[in-house]
Coordinates of C-alpha atoms in Angstrom, one line a residue:
M1 CA 86.7 -17.2 -144.7
M2 CA 88.6 -18.6 -141.7
T3 CA 92.1 -17.8 -143.4
E4 CA 91.6 -13.9 -143.0
P5 CA 91.5 -13.8 -139.2
A6 CA 94.2 -16.3 -138.8
S7 CA 96.5 -14.4 -141.1
N8 CA 95.7 -11.0 -139.3
Q9 CA 96.5 -12.7 -136.0
A10 CA 99.8 -14.1 -137.3
I11 CA 100.6 -10.3 -138.8
E12 CA 99.5 -8.9 -135.4
V13 CA 101.7 -11.3 -133.5
A14 CA 104.7 -10.7 -136.0
S15 CA 104.3 -6.9 -135.2
I16 CA 104.1 -7.0 -131.7
G17 CA 107.2 -9.5 -131.3
P18 CA 109.9 -6.9 -132.3
A19 CA 108.2 -4.3 -130.3
M20 CA 108.4 -6.4 -127.4
K21 CA 111.9 -7.4 -128.2
L22 CA 112.9 -3.7 -128.6
E23 CA 111.3 -2.8 -125.3
A24 CA 113.2 -5.9 -123.6
E25 CA 116.4 -4.6 -124.9
Q26 CA 115.8 -1.2 -123.8
S27 CA 114.8 -2.5 -120.3
E28 CA 118.2 -4.1 -120.3
R29 CA 120.0 -1.1 -120.5
K30 CA 118.6 0.5 -117.1
P31 CA 118.7 4.1 -118.0
V32 CA 118.6 6.2 -114.8
L33 CA 115.3 7.8 -115.8
H34 CA 112.9 6.7 -118.8
R35 CA 112.3 9.3 -121.3
S36 CA 108.9 9.6 -120.6
H37 CA 109.7 10.4 -116.8
R38 CA 112.4 12.8 -117.7
V39 CA 110.1 15.4 -119.2
A40 CA 108.4 15.5 -115.5
I41 CA 111.7 17.2 -114.2
P42 CA 111.1 20.5 -116.3
L43 CA 107.4 20.2 -115.7
C44 CA 107.8 20.2 -112.2
V45 CA 110.2 23.3 -112.4
Y46 CA 107.6 25.3 -114.6
S47 CA 104.7 24.3 -112.1
V48 CA 106.9 25.9 -109.3
T49 CA 107.2 29.2 -111.3
A50 CA 103.5 29.1 -112.5
S51 CA 102.3 28.7 -109.0
M52 CA 104.6 31.7 -107.8
F53 CA 103.4 33.7 -110.7
L54 CA 99.8 34.4 -110.0
P55 CA 100.3 36.1 -106.8
V56 CA 103.3 38.0 -107.8
F57 CA 101.9 39.0 -110.9
Q58 CA 98.7 40.2 -109.3
S59 CA 100.9 42.2 -106.6
L60 CA 102.7 43.7 -109.6
I61 CA 99.1 44.8 -111.2
Y62 CA 97.9 46.3 -107.9
Q63 CA 100.8 48.6 -107.8
K64 CA 100.3 49.8 -111.3
C65 CA 96.5 50.2 -110.7
I66 CA 95.1 48.0 -113.4
V67 CA 92.8 44.9 -113.6
E68 CA 94.2 41.5 -114.7
S69 CA 90.8 40.2 -116.0
F70 CA 91.6 41.3 -119.4
S71 CA 95.2 39.8 -119.6
S72 CA 93.6 36.4 -118.3
V73 CA 90.9 36.4 -120.9
V74 CA 93.6 37.3 -123.8
M75 CA 95.6 34.3 -122.2
C76 CA 92.7 31.7 -122.4
V77 CA 91.4 32.8 -125.9
I78 CA 94.7 33.4 -127.7
G79 CA 96.3 30.5 -125.8
G80 CA 93.5 28.1 -126.6
V81 CA 93.9 28.6 -130.4
S82 CA 97.8 28.4 -130.1
S83 CA 97.8 25.4 -128.0
A84 CA 95.8 23.6 -130.6
L85 CA 98.0 24.5 -133.3
L86 CA 101.1 23.3 -131.5
G87 CA 99.6 20.1 -130.5
R88 CA 99.2 19.1 -134.0
L89 CA 102.5 20.5 -134.8
G90 CA 103.9 17.9 -132.4
D91 CA 101.7 15.3 -134.2
A92 CA 102.9 16.3 -137.7
K93 CA 106.5 17.2 -137.0
S94 CA 108.1 17.0 -133.7
R95 CA 107.3 16.6 -130.2
K96 CA 110.4 18.7 -129.0
M97 CA 109.6 21.4 -131.3
A98 CA 106.2 21.9 -129.8
L99 CA 107.8 21.6 -126.5
L100 CA 110.3 24.7 -126.9
V101 CA 108.1 27.1 -128.6
P102 CA 105.9 28.0 -126.0
F103 CA 109.1 28.3 -123.4
A104 CA 110.6 30.6 -126.0
G105 CA 107.4 32.8 -125.5
L106 CA 107.9 32.3 -121.8
I107 CA 111.3 33.8 -122.0
L108 CA 110.2 36.7 -123.9
A109 CA 107.4 37.3 -121.2
D110 CA 109.9 37.2 -118.6
C111 CA 112.0 39.8 -120.0
T112 CA 109.3 42.1 -120.4
L113 CA 108.0 41.5 -116.8
I114 CA 111.8 42.2 -115.6
L115 CA 111.6 45.5 -117.4
Q116 CA 108.3 46.3 -116.0
S117 CA 109.4 45.6 -112.3
Y118 CA 112.4 47.4 -112.9
F119 CA 111.4 50.2 -114.5
S120 CA 108.1 51.0 -112.6
Y121 CA 107.3 54.2 -114.8
L122 CA 106.6 52.3 -117.8
S123 CA 103.0 52.0 -118.9
A124 CA 100.9 48.9 -117.2
Y125 CA 99.8 47.7 -120.7
W126 CA 103.2 46.3 -121.3
L127 CA 102.1 43.6 -118.6
I128 CA 99.1 42.6 -121.2
L129 CA 101.6 42.4 -124.1
S130 CA 103.8 40.1 -122.0
E131 CA 100.8 37.8 -121.5
G132 CA 99.8 38.1 -125.1
M133 CA 103.3 37.0 -126.2
F134 CA 103.2 34.0 -124.0
A135 CA 99.7 33.2 -125.3
L136 CA 100.7 33.5 -129.0
C137 CA 103.3 30.9 -128.3
G138 CA 100.9 28.6 -126.6
G139 CA 100.7 29.7 -123.1
Y140 CA 100.5 27.3 -120.1
M141 CA 97.9 25.0 -121.8
S142 CA 100.5 24.3 -124.4
I143 CA 103.1 23.3 -122.0
I144 CA 101.2 20.9 -120.0
S145 CA 99.5 19.5 -123.1
C146 CA 102.8 18.9 -125.0
C147 CA 104.4 17.5 -121.6
F148 CA 101.8 15.0 -121.4
A149 CA 101.7 14.1 -125.3
Y150 CA 105.5 13.4 -125.2
A151 CA 105.4 11.0 -122.0
S152 CA 102.4 9.3 -123.6
D153 CA 104.3 8.9 -126.9
A154 CA 107.3 7.5 -125.2
V155 CA 105.4 4.6 -123.8
S156 CA 103.4 4.0 -126.6
N157 CA 104.7 0.4 -127.3
S158 CA 104.4 -0.6 -123.6
P159 CA 101.3 -1.8 -121.7
S160 CA 98.4 0.6 -121.1
R161 CA 99.1 0.7 -117.5
S162 CA 102.5 2.0 -118.3
R163 CA 101.0 5.0 -120.0
S164 CA 98.7 5.3 -116.9
K165 CA 101.8 5.2 -114.4
T166 CA 103.4 7.9 -116.6
I167 CA 100.3 10.3 -116.5
A168 CA 100.3 9.7 -112.9
I169 CA 103.8 10.7 -112.4
L170 CA 103.5 14.1 -114.5
E171 CA 100.3 14.7 -112.8
G172 CA 102.0 14.2 -109.3
F173 CA 105.2 16.3 -110.4
L174 CA 102.7 19.1 -111.5
G175 CA 101.1 19.0 -108.1
L176 CA 104.8 19.0 -106.4
G177 CA 105.9 21.7 -108.2
G178 CA 102.5 23.7 -107.2
T179 CA 103.1 23.0 -103.6
I180 CA 106.9 24.2 -103.8
G181 CA 105.8 27.4 -105.3
F182 CA 102.9 28.0 -102.9
L183 CA 105.6 27.5 -100.1
C184 CA 108.1 30.0 -101.9
T185 CA 105.5 32.8 -102.5
P186 CA 106.3 34.6 -99.2
L187 CA 109.9 35.3 -100.5
L188 CA 108.4 37.9 -102.6
K189 CA 108.3 40.4 -99.6
V190 CA 112.0 39.6 -99.0
V191 CA 113.7 39.7 -102.6
G192 CA 111.2 42.1 -104.6
F193 CA 109.8 41.8 -108.1
T194 CA 112.8 42.0 -110.2
T195 CA 114.8 39.0 -108.3
V196 CA 111.9 36.9 -108.6
F197 CA 111.1 37.4 -112.4
T198 CA 114.9 37.1 -112.8
A199 CA 114.7 33.7 -110.9
F200 CA 111.8 32.8 -113.0
S201 CA 113.7 33.3 -116.4
F202 CA 116.5 31.3 -115.1
L203 CA 114.4 28.3 -114.2
H204 CA 112.6 28.6 -117.5
C205 CA 116.0 28.4 -119.3
F206 CA 116.9 25.4 -117.3
C207 CA 113.6 23.7 -118.5
I208 CA 114.7 24.5 -122.2
L209 CA 118.0 22.9 -121.4
C210 CA 116.2 19.7 -120.2
F211 CA 113.8 19.8 -123.4
F212 CA 117.0 20.0 -125.6
L213 CA 118.5 16.8 -123.8
L214 CA 115.4 15.0 -124.7
P215 CA 115.3 12.5 -127.7
D216 CA 113.0 13.6 -130.1
I217 CA 109.6 11.7 -131.3
K218 CA 108.7 12.0 -134.8
H219 CA 105.7 9.9 -136.4
Q220 CA 106.5 7.9 -139.5
T221 CA 104.7 6.1 -142.2
E222 CA 105.1 2.3 -142.5
D223 CA 107.6 2.9 -145.0
G224 CA 109.8 4.9 -142.6
L225 CA 108.9 8.3 -144.0
P226 CA 107.9 11.2 -142.2
R227 CA 104.0 12.2 -142.6
P228 CA 104.1 15.3 -144.7
E229 CA 100.3 15.3 -145.6
R230 CA 99.1 15.7 -141.8
T231 CA 98.2 19.2 -141.2
F232 CA 98.3 21.1 -138.1
C233 CA 96.7 24.5 -139.3
G234 CA 93.4 25.5 -139.7
C235 CA 90.1 23.7 -139.1
K236 CA 91.5 20.3 -139.5
T237 CA 93.6 20.4 -136.2
F238 CA 91.1 18.1 -134.3
N239 CA 89.9 16.2 -137.4
S240 CA 92.5 13.3 -136.4
L241 CA 90.4 12.5 -133.3
R242 CA 87.6 11.1 -135.3
R243 CA 89.6 8.4 -136.0
S244 CA 89.9 7.0 -132.7
R245 CA 90.3 3.5 -131.4
Q246 CA 87.1 3.6 -129.3
K247 CA 85.2 6.4 -130.7
S248 CA 82.0 5.4 -128.8
H249 CA 83.2 6.8 -125.4
L250 CA 86.0 9.3 -126.2
P251 CA 83.4 12.4 -126.2
V252 CA 81.9 10.9 -122.8
L253 CA 85.3 11.0 -121.2
V254 CA 86.1 14.5 -122.6
F255 CA 83.0 15.6 -121.1
S256 CA 83.5 14.1 -118.0
F257 CA 87.1 15.6 -117.7
A258 CA 85.5 19.0 -118.2
V259 CA 82.5 18.6 -115.7
S260 CA 85.1 17.3 -113.0
F261 CA 87.7 19.8 -113.8
L262 CA 84.9 22.6 -113.6
A263 CA 84.0 21.3 -109.9
F264 CA 87.6 21.5 -109.0
I265 CA 88.3 24.9 -110.4
G266 CA 85.1 26.3 -109.4
E267 CA 85.9 26.7 -105.7
C268 CA 89.3 28.0 -106.4
I269 CA 89.3 30.9 -109.2
D270 CA 87.4 33.9 -110.6
V271 CA 88.4 35.4 -113.8
C272 CA 91.7 37.1 -112.5
G273 CA 92.4 34.2 -110.2
S274 CA 92.8 36.4 -107.4
I275 CA 89.8 35.3 -105.2
H276 CA 89.3 31.8 -103.7
I277 CA 85.6 30.9 -102.8
L278 CA 86.7 28.5 -100.4
F279 CA 88.7 30.9 -98.4
Y280 CA 86.1 33.6 -98.3
Y281 CA 83.5 31.0 -97.3
L282 CA 85.7 30.0 -94.4
K283 CA 86.4 33.4 -93.6
Y284 CA 82.9 34.2 -93.4
R285 CA 81.6 31.2 -91.4
F286 CA 84.4 30.8 -89.1
N287 CA 86.7 33.9 -89.1
W288 CA 89.5 32.1 -90.6
D289 CA 92.8 34.1 -91.5
A290 CA 95.3 33.0 -94.2
T291 CA 97.3 31.3 -91.5
L292 CA 94.5 28.9 -91.1
Y293 CA 93.7 28.5 -94.7
G294 CA 97.1 27.5 -95.6
L295 CA 97.2 25.0 -92.8
L296 CA 94.2 23.5 -94.9
K297 CA 95.3 24.0 -98.4
G298 CA 99.1 22.9 -98.0
P299 CA 98.5 19.6 -96.5
L300 CA 95.5 19.0 -98.9
Q301 CA 97.8 19.6 -101.8
A302 CA 100.6 17.8 -100.2
V303 CA 98.6 14.6 -99.6
S304 CA 96.7 14.5 -103.3
T305 CA 100.3 15.2 -104.6
V306 CA 101.6 12.0 -102.8
A307 CA 98.9 9.9 -103.5
T308 CA 98.8 10.6 -107.2
L309 CA 102.6 10.2 -107.4
F310 CA 102.9 7.0 -105.4
L311 CA 99.6 5.4 -104.7
Y312 CA 98.0 5.7 -108.1
P313 CA 101.1 3.8 -110.0
W314 CA 101.0 1.2 -107.4
L315 CA 97.3 0.7 -107.8
R316 CA 97.7 0.5 -111.4
S317 CA 100.6 -2.1 -110.9
R318 CA 98.3 -4.2 -109.0
R319 CA 96.1 -4.3 -112.2
I320 CA 93.5 -1.9 -110.7
A321 CA 91.7 -0.4 -113.9
D322 CA 91.8 3.4 -114.7
C323 CA 88.0 3.2 -114.6
S324 CA 87.8 2.2 -110.9
L325 CA 90.6 4.8 -110.0
V326 CA 88.4 7.4 -111.7
I327 CA 85.4 6.4 -110.0
A328 CA 87.2 6.7 -106.6
G329 CA 88.8 10.1 -107.5
I330 CA 85.4 11.6 -108.3
I331 CA 83.7 10.4 -105.1
S332 CA 86.7 11.6 -103.0
R333 CA 86.3 15.0 -104.7
L334 CA 82.4 14.9 -104.4
M335 CA 82.6 13.9 -100.6
G336 CA 85.2 16.7 -100.0
R337 CA 82.7 19.2 -101.5
L338 CA 80.1 18.0 -99.5
W339 CA 81.9 17.9 -96.4
I340 CA 82.9 21.7 -97.0
A341 CA 79.3 22.5 -97.5
V342 CA 77.8 20.8 -94.5
A343 CA 80.8 21.1 -91.8
W344 CA 79.3 24.6 -90.8
N345 CA 76.3 23.0 -88.8
T346 CA 76.7 22.0 -85.2
H347 CA 74.4 19.2 -85.8
S348 CA 75.8 17.5 -88.9
V349 CA 79.3 16.7 -88.3
F350 CA 78.3 13.1 -88.1
L351 CA 78.2 13.2 -92.0
C352 CA 81.9 12.7 -91.9
E353 CA 81.5 9.2 -90.9
I354 CA 78.8 8.5 -93.1
L355 CA 80.9 9.8 -96.0
T356 CA 83.8 7.7 -95.2
Y357 CA 81.5 4.9 -95.1
I358 CA 80.4 5.6 -98.5
W359 CA 83.8 6.3 -99.9
F360 CA 84.8 2.8 -99.0
R361 CA 81.6 1.4 -100.4
F362 CA 81.7 3.2 -103.6
S363 CA 85.5 2.8 -104.1
F364 CA 86.0 -0.9 -103.3
C365 CA 82.5 -2.5 -103.8
L366 CA 81.9 -1.4 -107.3
M367 CA 78.4 -2.9 -107.5
L368 CA 75.3 -1.1 -108.9
D369 CA 73.3 -2.4 -106.3
D370 CA 75.6 -1.3 -103.5
F371 CA 75.8 2.0 -105.2
D372 CA 71.9 2.5 -105.0
F373 CA 71.3 1.0 -101.5
T374 CA 74.1 3.1 -99.9
G375 CA 72.8 6.1 -101.6
I376 CA 69.5 5.5 -100.0
Y377 CA 70.9 4.6 -96.5
F378 CA 72.8 7.8 -96.3
T379 CA 69.6 9.9 -97.3
C380 CA 67.4 8.4 -94.8
A381 CA 70.0 8.5 -92.0
Y382 CA 70.7 12.2 -92.5
F383 CA 67.0 13.3 -92.5
I384 CA 66.0 11.1 -89.5
L385 CA 69.3 12.6 -87.4
D386 CA 68.7 16.0 -88.6
R387 CA 64.9 15.7 -87.8
Y388 CA 65.6 15.0 -84.1
H389 CA 68.7 17.0 -84.0
V390 CA 71.2 14.4 -83.1
D391 CA 74.5 15.3 -82.3
I392 CA 77.3 13.1 -82.8
I393 CA 80.4 15.4 -82.6
F394 CA 80.6 18.8 -81.8
I395 CA 82.1 20.9 -84.7
N396 CA 85.1 23.3 -84.2
E397 CA 87.6 24.9 -86.9
P398 CA 89.8 22.0 -86.8
S399 CA 87.3 19.6 -87.8
L400 CA 87.3 21.1 -91.3
L401 CA 90.7 19.5 -91.5
L402 CA 89.1 16.1 -92.0
V403 CA 88.4 17.3 -95.6
I404 CA 92.0 16.3 -96.1
P405 CA 91.7 12.5 -95.7
I406 CA 88.4 12.6 -97.6
D407 CA 89.7 14.7 -100.6
S408 CA 93.0 12.8 -100.9
L409 CA 92.2 11.0 -103.9
S410 CA 90.8 14.1 -105.8
R411 CA 93.3 14.2 -108.4
F412 CA 92.8 10.4 -109.3
S413 CA 89.8 11.7 -111.5
A414 CA 92.1 13.9 -113.8
T415 CA 95.0 11.3 -113.9
G416 CA 92.7 8.4 -114.6
L417 CA 90.6 10.3 -117.5
R418 CA 93.9 11.6 -119.2
A419 CA 94.9 8.0 -119.2
M420 CA 91.7 6.5 -120.5
M421 CA 91.7 9.4 -123.3
A422 CA 95.2 8.6 -124.1
N423 CA 94.4 4.9 -124.7
S424 CA 91.6 6.0 -126.9
V425 CA 93.5 7.6 -129.8
M426 CA 96.2 6.5 -131.8
P427 CA 99.9 7.5 -130.5
E428 CA 100.2 10.1 -133.5
D429 CA 97.2 12.1 -132.2
H430 CA 98.2 12.5 -128.7
G431 CA 99.2 16.2 -129.2
S432 CA 95.7 16.9 -130.6
L433 CA 94.1 14.9 -128.0
F434 CA 95.8 16.9 -125.1
A435 CA 95.5 20.2 -126.8
L436 CA 91.8 19.7 -126.7
V437 CA 91.9 19.0 -123.0
A438 CA 94.0 22.0 -122.5
V439 CA 91.3 24.0 -124.3
V440 CA 88.5 22.4 -122.1
E441 CA 90.4 23.4 -119.4
A442 CA 90.6 27.2 -120.4
V443 CA 87.0 27.2 -121.2
C444 CA 86.2 25.8 -117.7
N445 CA 88.3 28.3 -116.0
L446 CA 86.4 31.2 -117.6
L447 CA 82.8 29.5 -117.2
A448 CA 83.7 28.9 -113.7
A449 CA 84.9 32.6 -113.2
V450 CA 81.6 33.9 -114.8
V451 CA 79.3 31.6 -112.8
F452 CA 80.6 31.1 -109.2
H453 CA 82.1 34.8 -109.0
L454 CA 78.1 35.8 -109.5
L455 CA 76.7 32.8 -107.8
F456 CA 78.9 33.1 -104.5
P457 CA 78.2 36.7 -103.5
V458 CA 74.5 36.3 -104.1
S459 CA 74.2 33.2 -102.0
I460 CA 76.2 34.4 -98.9
P461 CA 73.2 36.0 -97.0
V462 CA 70.9 32.9 -98.0
L463 CA 72.9 29.9 -98.2
P464 CA 76.5 30.4 -97.9
Q465 CA 77.4 26.7 -98.7
F466 CA 75.4 26.8 -102.0
S467 CA 78.3 27.1 -104.3
F468 CA 79.7 23.9 -103.0
I469 CA 76.6 22.0 -103.3
I470 CA 76.5 22.8 -106.7
L471 CA 79.9 21.8 -107.2
A472 CA 79.1 18.6 -105.8
S473 CA 75.7 17.9 -107.9
F474 CA 78.2 18.7 -111.1
L475 CA 80.2 15.7 -110.0
I476 CA 77.2 13.3 -110.0
I477 CA 77.3 13.6 -113.9
P478 CA 80.7 12.5 -114.6
L479 CA 80.3 9.9 -111.9
W480 CA 77.2 8.3 -113.6
L481 CA 78.9 8.5 -117.3
I482 CA 82.3 6.8 -116.0
W483 CA 79.9 4.4 -114.1
S484 CA 78.0 3.6 -117.4
V485 CA 81.6 3.5 -119.1
Y486 CA 82.7 0.8 -116.5
L487 CA 79.6 -1.3 -116.9
N488 CA 79.8 -1.3 -120.7
F489 CA 83.4 -1.7 -121.1
C490 CA 83.0 -5.0 -122.5
S491 CA 81.5 -3.7 -125.8
F492 CA 84.2 -1.5 -126.8
A493 CA 87.2 -2.3 -124.5
K494 CA 90.9 -3.3 -125.5
F495 CA 91.8 -6.4 -123.4
H496 CA 95.3 -7.4 -122.8
L497 CA 95.8 -11.1 -121.7
Y498 CA 99.5 -11.8 -120.8
C499 CA 100.2 -15.7 -121.3
K500 CA 102.7 -17.0 -118.8
N501 CA 104.3 -19.5 -121.0
F502 CA 104.5 -17.5 -124.2
E503 CA 106.3 -14.2 -124.9
V504 CA 103.4 -12.8 -126.9
R505 CA 100.6 -10.6 -126.4
I506 CA 97.1 -11.6 -127.5
T507 CA 94.8 -8.4 -127.9
Y508 CA 91.0 -8.8 -127.9
N509 CA 89.5 -6.1 -129.8
Q510 CA 86.4 -7.7 -130.8
I511 CA 85.3 -9.9 -127.9
N512 CA 81.6 -10.3 -127.5
L513 CA 80.4 -11.5 -124.3
K514 CA 76.9 -12.0 -125.4
S515 CA 77.9 -14.5 -127.6
A516 CA 80.2 -16.1 -125.1
P517 CA 78.0 -16.1 -122.0
F518 CA 80.6 -18.3 -120.1
L519 CA 82.9 -15.3 -120.0
S520 CA 82.5 -13.2 -117.0
F521 CA 83.2 -9.5 -116.9
R522 CA 84.7 -9.5 -113.6
S523 CA 87.3 -12.2 -114.8
F524 CA 88.7 -9.7 -117.5
Q525 CA 88.5 -6.9 -114.9
P526 CA 92.3 -7.1 -114.0
Y527 CA 93.1 -6.8 -117.7
L528 CA 91.1 -3.9 -118.5
V529 CA 92.9 -1.2 -120.0

């Protein structure tokens, strides 16, 4: 009975040894950019065009006197189905092929938009056709999901924190591209529609060239043969996710990502993406204009991008677990929504200092007792000070800029959840996983559009900040779920212990702390994946 575990351990060490040797040989070559990072360049370029596309496309539609809502619904529905199929295509056939297909549809859509902008007398329904062609080829959802799947596969033989760093870099480049596109949007008034869409097509061709230069990733069997039996069509698209390494918490992670993304997207867009709830809220309460709103959103996006691009990988290199960073990100996002909700009252600005204190307590003192008592202290302090109308700081419009440091870690939640989900499935199923995440994002887009587009106008006369209170309340759900995962991680987590005197990796897959009371969960926290 004792020979089986010993033989299994010997086989595992023998299989890990060549992989680590190959990884060491590859690290000695010292390439300029790892292949997992090279995919970030075209992703950033696409993010630039995607962030500029929405206002440019809306302006073109308004000139043709139609509504974009139908085209957005077409993109979400058709794009979700095609994105799922392309994710499975990357798992079964080729990662590079799955990357090239959506950009081919994007080039066709660009050509249609160029013709529409040049020949203004053409029917406006051709605009919906351009969106439909892009959606049939996967849409924006497949571009993002396939990039994350490729990068995750490229570091599949590396430690889990390498995958976390890679996902953080991609998330940061995605935000960087969005910031650049946001800054380039005013160029529309100078150069016109045709020039902008032509520039889009050239940038997308550059992305295709970058993908052609990437080495392909094909998953093979143990005999070195491809996997012809792995389907990527029909209802079996997401079946492979049932074979996840950690079945018990993968649905929890997906649901937490959905709720967190819903709270993030809820304040930004409606069905057609044209109305910013935050902008209209600030305009209603403080008479803000587009300039002040840009001064808020620009630095906020820049700070969160820098934090994701540099701070998150550095924290992971310091062996801080993804769970801890996800909790910090959710709390940062929750406090940002709360701060926006309460900052309109002249008697409640003191909340900023209390929320900052809570942020440090939650982020760096991850103990259940601290979690409970800090919430009690916060509630009592708020009601006492509000009861006696205590003025700590007098609010004005610039005080809303305090949301920038409070909300700076909000991207940590999405980055950490993507990394945890990628660690929960086999490498050959990353395409299906990130396609599922993309479909969840599309559904949350539509759901947030319907809910908050109807809720915000109704709540303006009664309680204008009600939508932000709802968004903050939503974030309590993923915070509690991830907190539960964090506390119970010992029962299903995968620990990595790197021995200083040996060049082997020992993997604890079936460790049971109940049968070994002398082991402490805190002692294994630095090695948590």
